[in-house]
XYZ file of C-alpha atoms in Angstrom:
437
model
C -0.262 -0.140 -0.114
C 2.745 2.337 0.878
C 4.406 1.970 -2.780
C 1.210 2.420 -4.371
C 0.862 5.796 -2.511
C 4.532 6.658 -3.288
C 4.061 6.005 -6.766
C 0.920 8.317 -7.187
C 2.738 11.144 -5.406
C 5.519 10.877 -8.193
C 3.051 10.810 -11.052
C 1.032 13.712 -9.569
C 4.376 15.949 -9.487
C 5.488 14.999 -12.859
C 1.862 15.477 -14.479
C 1.480 18.823 -12.930
C 4.718 20.439 -14.474
C 3.206 21.291 -18.054
C 0.209 22.896 -16.473
C 2.500 25.630 -14.738
C 2.974 28.133 -17.484
C -0.864 28.135 -18.187
C -1.455 28.867 -14.481
C 1.033 31.515 -14.362
C -0.448 33.398 -17.344
C -3.729 32.943 -15.717
C -2.407 34.534 -12.522
C -0.995 37.500 -14.383
C -4.369 38.258 -16.144
C -6.099 38.173 -12.970
C -3.563 40.386 -11.390
C -4.010 42.799 -14.259
C -7.627 42.751 -13.974
C -7.490 43.457 -10.299
C -5.423 46.442 -10.837
C -8.140 47.657 -13.505
C -11.060 46.899 -11.240
C -9.393 48.020 -7.901
C -11.439 51.431 -8.039
C -14.684 49.310 -7.492
C -13.203 47.250 -4.585
C -15.312 49.054 -2.019
C -18.528 49.094 -4.177
C -18.430 45.656 -5.930
C -17.344 42.918 -3.216
C -17.334 40.439 -6.113
C -14.176 41.906 -7.448
C -11.935 38.873 -8.212
C -8.892 38.136 -5.611
C -5.295 37.289 -6.348
C -4.540 33.768 -7.318
C -1.793 32.054 -5.241
C 0.655 30.218 -7.451
C 0.887 26.450 -6.852
C 3.472 25.341 -4.814
C 5.147 21.926 -4.576
C 6.997 22.101 -1.446
C 4.582 20.341 1.034
C 3.362 22.195 3.919
C 5.111 25.441 3.201
C 2.107 26.149 0.482
C 0.037 26.999 3.459
C 2.529 29.644 4.959
C 3.022 31.307 1.530
C -0.784 31.515 0.929
C -1.480 33.120 4.410
C 1.490 35.713 3.401
C 0.005 36.688 0.284
C -3.522 37.104 1.893
C -2.021 39.272 4.500
C -0.216 41.283 1.833
C -3.354 41.541 -0.125
C -5.330 42.983 2.968
C -2.921 45.392 3.932
C -2.804 46.488 0.220
C -6.525 46.964 0.183
C -6.424 48.823 3.582
C -3.820 51.221 2.184
C -5.764 51.988 -1.071
C -8.882 53.195 0.852
C -6.847 56.508 1.828
C -4.431 56.736 -1.123
C -5.539 57.738 -4.682
C -5.853 54.854 -6.874
C -5.042 54.995 -10.789
C -6.469 52.524 -13.188
C -3.767 51.855 -15.853
C -4.515 52.569 -19.629
C -6.208 49.875 -21.752
C -4.292 46.936 -22.440
C -4.759 44.332 -25.445
C -5.426 40.958 -24.611
C -2.357 39.946 -26.540
C -0.067 42.442 -24.619
C -1.604 41.042 -21.323
C -0.923 37.341 -22.425
C 2.613 38.232 -23.270
C 3.110 40.028 -19.791
C 1.602 36.801 -18.093
C 3.896 34.465 -19.937
C 6.915 36.438 -18.730
C 6.079 37.520 -14.965
C 5.927 34.075 -13.352
C 8.334 32.523 -10.780
C 9.075 29.498 -13.303
C 9.187 31.818 -16.325
C 11.756 34.487 -17.792
C 11.362 38.303 -16.444
C 10.000 40.977 -18.774
C 12.683 42.396 -20.809
C 13.346 46.327 -20.621
C 11.475 47.278 -23.316
C 8.120 45.457 -21.881
C 9.129 46.843 -18.389
C 9.450 50.372 -19.773
C 6.143 49.983 -21.506
C 4.190 48.767 -18.368
C 5.544 51.813 -16.546
C 4.421 54.299 -19.425
C 1.004 52.594 -19.292
C 0.589 53.190 -15.478
C 2.022 56.761 -15.310
C -0.403 59.118 -14.302
C -1.558 61.721 -16.952
C -0.029 65.281 -16.384
C -3.645 66.687 -15.949
C -4.806 63.994 -13.405
C -1.366 64.480 -11.652
C -2.283 68.175 -11.204
C -5.824 67.174 -10.225
C -4.444 65.016 -7.597
C -1.997 67.903 -6.196
C -4.846 70.264 -6.249
C -7.128 67.603 -4.357
C -4.516 66.914 -1.590
C -4.027 70.410 -0.642
C -7.755 71.940 -1.270
C -10.062 69.017 -0.607
C -8.627 65.924 1.087
C -9.851 66.109 4.686
C -11.871 69.017 4.269
C -14.812 67.283 2.490
C -18.556 68.748 3.898
C -21.500 66.139 4.319
C -23.634 69.103 2.852
C -21.929 68.680 -0.458
C -23.037 65.835 -3.251
C -20.447 64.248 -5.247
C -21.416 66.641 -8.325
C -20.861 69.771 -6.156
C -17.428 68.526 -5.069
C -16.661 67.569 -8.910
C -17.869 71.226 -9.814
C -15.599 72.828 -7.012
C -12.739 70.755 -8.126
C -13.072 71.490 -11.688
C -12.981 75.550 -11.158
C -9.506 75.065 -10.057
C -8.746 73.594 -13.262
C -10.247 75.814 -15.933
C -10.451 73.839 -19.338
C -9.327 70.364 -18.012
C -11.980 68.182 -19.702
C -12.438 66.466 -16.430
C -15.427 64.002 -16.140
C -17.115 62.444 -13.153
C -17.393 58.895 -13.378
C -19.329 58.473 -9.998
C -22.836 59.170 -9.319
C -23.344 62.730 -9.031
C -26.053 62.651 -6.459
C -24.366 60.797 -3.649
C -23.709 62.772 -0.696
C -20.353 61.469 1.698
C -21.194 60.952 5.343
C -18.929 61.106 8.130
C -17.383 57.906 10.113
C -18.430 55.597 7.361
C -17.191 54.044 4.192
C -18.209 56.166 1.150
C -18.461 55.004 -2.624
C -15.286 55.823 -4.467
C -15.081 59.277 -5.737
C -13.862 58.683 -9.376
C -12.934 61.055 -12.190
C -11.498 60.577 -15.760
C -10.210 62.804 -18.511
C -12.973 62.778 -21.598
C -10.169 61.582 -23.813
C -8.593 58.980 -21.913
C -9.609 55.664 -20.278
C -7.393 56.510 -17.394
C -9.387 56.928 -14.240
C -8.430 58.258 -10.660
C -10.088 57.738 -7.320
C -9.614 60.552 -5.085
C -9.567 59.724 -1.416
C -11.953 61.892 0.946
C -9.823 61.855 4.012
C -11.887 63.282 6.739
C -15.745 64.013 6.064
C -16.944 66.696 8.413
C -20.661 66.657 9.428
C -23.245 69.261 8.484
C -22.767 71.487 11.562
C -21.003 71.186 14.449
C -20.420 72.839 18.160
C -17.422 74.203 19.437
C -15.632 71.944 21.875
C -13.352 73.303 24.894
C -10.712 71.938 27.324
C -10.824 74.989 29.757
C -9.819 78.004 27.829
C -8.545 75.970 24.712
C -11.062 75.220 21.760
C -10.264 71.597 20.766
C -12.759 71.571 17.889
C -14.361 74.463 15.704
C -18.076 74.944 15.681
C -19.754 75.898 12.488
C -23.192 76.339 11.446
C -24.823 74.110 8.630
C -24.520 77.425 6.380
C -20.641 77.182 6.709
C -20.444 80.232 9.350
C -18.177 79.981 12.109
C -19.391 79.638 15.717
C -18.558 82.491 17.832
C -15.628 81.364 20.372
C -15.964 82.339 24.119
C -14.253 85.431 25.145
C -11.424 83.916 27.230
C -10.524 81.276 24.513
C -6.680 81.458 24.103
C -6.004 78.459 21.837
C -7.610 77.197 18.635
C -6.889 74.180 16.451
C -4.407 74.593 13.725
C -6.521 73.922 11.013
C -9.738 75.700 9.950
C -12.236 73.494 7.768
C -12.108 75.019 4.176
C -15.840 74.930 3.743
C -16.202 77.628 6.323
C -16.612 80.974 4.370
C -17.623 83.556 7.030
C -15.550 84.262 10.459
C -18.299 86.707 11.298
C -17.821 87.926 14.874
C -15.667 84.845 15.670
C -13.671 86.411 18.410
C -15.970 89.308 19.347
C -15.270 90.808 22.704
C -12.253 88.572 23.232
C -10.070 89.149 26.283
C -6.913 87.825 24.876
C -3.909 89.466 23.543
C -2.787 86.535 21.443
C -4.764 83.283 20.347
C -2.321 80.323 19.948
C -2.503 78.756 16.546
C -4.562 81.544 14.916
C -1.945 82.614 12.670
C -1.695 79.261 11.095
C -5.180 79.245 9.907
C -5.613 79.135 6.140
C -8.012 81.796 5.365
C -8.101 81.622 1.813
C -11.541 80.453 1.302
C -13.055 83.114 4.030
C -15.167 85.908 2.189
C -16.514 87.660 5.434
C -14.306 88.974 7.761
C -17.309 90.997 9.291
C -16.455 92.090 12.929
C -14.310 89.032 13.533
C -12.195 91.185 16.189
C -14.776 93.680 17.185
C -14.118 95.075 20.595
C -11.663 92.650 21.333
C -9.748 95.365 23.301
C -6.601 93.737 24.088
C -6.296 91.637 20.853
C -2.659 92.104 19.272
C -1.667 88.802 17.394
C 0.281 88.613 14.385
C -2.142 87.961 11.503
C -0.082 89.167 8.674
C -0.016 85.658 6.792
C -3.530 85.512 6.715
C -4.827 85.081 3.114
C -7.543 87.339 2.239
C -7.734 86.654 -1.539
C -11.528 85.722 -1.358
C -12.447 88.449 1.160
C -15.610 90.394 0.085
C -16.418 92.142 3.532
C -14.244 93.651 6.103
C -16.978 95.498 8.096
C -16.024 96.118 11.540
C -13.308 94.037 11.240
C -11.174 95.638 14.017
C -13.702 98.375 15.346
C -13.029 98.867 19.128
C -9.733 96.487 18.892
C -7.887 99.388 20.842
C -4.494 97.788 21.057
C -4.399 96.300 17.432
C -1.464 97.518 15.620
C 0.098 94.487 13.437
C 1.371 94.920 10.097
C -1.330 93.859 7.617
C 0.209 95.554 4.502
C 0.415 92.545 2.258
C -3.201 91.589 2.674
C -4.837 90.845 -0.721
C -7.952 93.179 -0.905
C -8.640 93.538 -4.394
C -12.048 91.712 -4.230
C -13.249 93.581 -0.892
C -16.307 95.804 -1.225
C -17.009 96.768 2.347
C -14.704 98.386 4.593
C -17.497 100.238 6.804
C -15.663 101.140 10.410
C -12.929 98.641 9.697
C -10.793 100.417 12.236
C -13.188 102.513 14.086
C -12.057 103.093 17.551
C -9.052 101.145 16.909
C -7.075 103.786 18.699
C -3.550 102.442 18.723
C -3.338 101.263 15.000
C -1.158 102.936 12.578
C 0.147 100.982 9.803
C 0.959 101.430 6.297
C -1.820 100.403 4.008
C -0.917 102.155 1.073
C -0.672 99.142 -1.196
C -3.972 97.808 -0.764
C -6.183 97.603 -3.705
C -9.509 99.132 -2.891
C -10.632 99.469 -6.393
C -14.038 97.600 -5.864
C -14.742 99.097 -2.380
C -18.054 100.859 -2.532
C -18.396 101.835 1.143
C -15.716 103.306 3.567
C -18.233 104.771 6.112
C -16.434 105.340 9.380
C -13.446 103.445 8.303
C -10.936 105.359 10.169
C -13.281 107.154 12.685
C -11.593 107.918 16.092
C -8.430 105.915 15.335
C -6.372 108.861 16.831
C -2.931 107.367 15.947
C -3.603 106.257 12.234
C -1.778 108.877 9.831
C -0.186 106.685 7.090
C -0.218 107.730 3.526
C -3.007 106.704 1.223
C -2.197 108.307 -1.945
C -1.894 105.209 -3.899
C -5.276 104.168 -3.431
C -7.862 104.104 -6.165
C -11.287 104.178 -4.964
C -13.195 103.725 -8.506
C -16.109 102.147 -7.124
C -16.802 104.334 -3.930
C -20.004 105.000 -3.026
C -19.985 106.510 0.636
C -17.206 107.809 2.668
C -19.437 109.430 5.258
C -17.535 109.903 8.410
C -14.392 108.227 7.031
C -11.944 110.247 9.099
C -14.210 111.778 11.669
C -12.805 112.534 15.030
C -9.195 111.472 13.850
C -5.968 112.822 13.628
C -5.328 111.883 10.025
C -4.056 114.843 7.750
C -2.307 113.186 4.859
C -3.091 114.475 1.247
C -5.719 112.694 -0.897
C -5.137 114.861 -3.949
C -4.276 111.821 -6.032
C -7.727 110.408 -5.710
C -9.154 112.907 -7.847
C -8.590 110.969 -11.224
C -10.073 107.929 -9.698
C -13.194 108.844 -7.948
C -16.511 108.132 -9.538
C -18.528 111.045 -11.559
C -21.715 112.184 -10.089
C -22.820 111.964 -6.420
C -21.474 109.932 -3.692
C -21.919 110.252 0.256
C -19.242 112.472 2.039
C -21.424 113.592 4.754
C -19.189 114.262 7.783
C -16.248 113.111 6.129
C -13.768 114.704 8.522
C -16.269 115.882 11.142
C -14.271 116.497 14.523
C -10.924 116.294 12.518
C -9.227 119.797 12.224
C -6.125 118.389 11.025
C -7.277 117.351 7.880
C -7.273 120.538 5.509
C -9.512 121.255 2.785
C -6.532 122.011 0.498
C -5.629 118.396 0.850
C -8.784 116.987 -0.407
C -9.578 115.767 -3.842
C -11.766 118.558 -5.716
C -14.692 116.224 -6.088
C -15.050 115.499 -2.597
C -14.409 118.874 -1.450
C -17.274 120.184 -3.894
C -19.741 117.451 -2.576
C -18.674 118.255 1.113
C -19.368 122.233 0.555
C -22.571 121.198 -0.627
C -23.270 119.235 2.499
C -22.179 121.946 4.868
C -24.518 124.441 3.117
C -27.567 122.067 3.732
C -26.641 121.611 7.491
C -26.060 125.566 7.615
C -29.521 126.176 6.253
C -31.317 123.375 8.251
C -29.658 124.974 11.302
C -30.703 128.712 10.256
C -34.483 127.290 9.843
C -34.432 126.245 13.489
């Protein structure tokens, strides 16, 4: 009986050898298919598994199989947080050739074949740009409120004329703390696809959380407005979620001179800085590196911030339309703002009212869109010439009432003719009104 078993084992080993190349080719083909379908791993549980090559070394085959499974599991887990690229289409013939040349029992690929495979797996330059922008502006900042279609449109707006196409269903909405369907895009003229990892998905709204006077998480409304911090807050998270677009009254009435990590916030998506430091009397933190490219309103931003006197000369104000009361009662402020672009600003009501110390040149300003400078320098000590404004001021009427009420240092001969003319008309109306009393 022992002899029969021995002969059977020998026969089995010999008869198996001719089948080895066929199995190897099959393994390679499945491996390629796995890479092509890998984007669908999360949504399609029937995706084919990697085949383990047959092993003729007895019990060692069990260990090898186990190692392969562990490697595959680790690979799949990694792919959930990393971008996944599908290779460009390969013909059946090329796959077959690759399969024949990529097995432990066959000859490895030659240099030409290896080079060709690398080229096929190389990320398209446009998709590489998309990936870079995604990692910088979107990953870990996905909002539950956005649908896949809305996320895609936001991404496309960053890369005009890129001819991107959304492969995923546009009406899906991501949810926090769960596995979401893959977010997949492609180029219209290419079969190469790119799955972009969401990272953290933020809930629709959130409350501010504290550990003593440290804010450990940032609260915000379902409209994307930040929630006001308590007045004693002295530390905030380094990361400001990028879907927040308004900092209105965030640190109003703050009692702190500095707020740790505030200077690290990326404010490039903030449109409204309205009253963010209003009446924060002691506040004097260096926020010179804040990005204000998207800013539309700086209404009352530092009003009542009596101690604030930081250099903000490099802020981009080219899109700002409201500067009403921006430094009203900021009694210690006196920084250079002459390089600011104010061409879109329509209202500067009480902008420097009661600043006391502010007296920096503003002769480079071009207030082309201004509609009101009512009380702009009222009760201040500003006395710099503004004659250069004349050629940039709009024609027709704009409100100059109380432009320099209570300011005895800004002389009429330093005012542009258009402002002086309207100001004299206002004075006559006030005088006539008083005479009637």
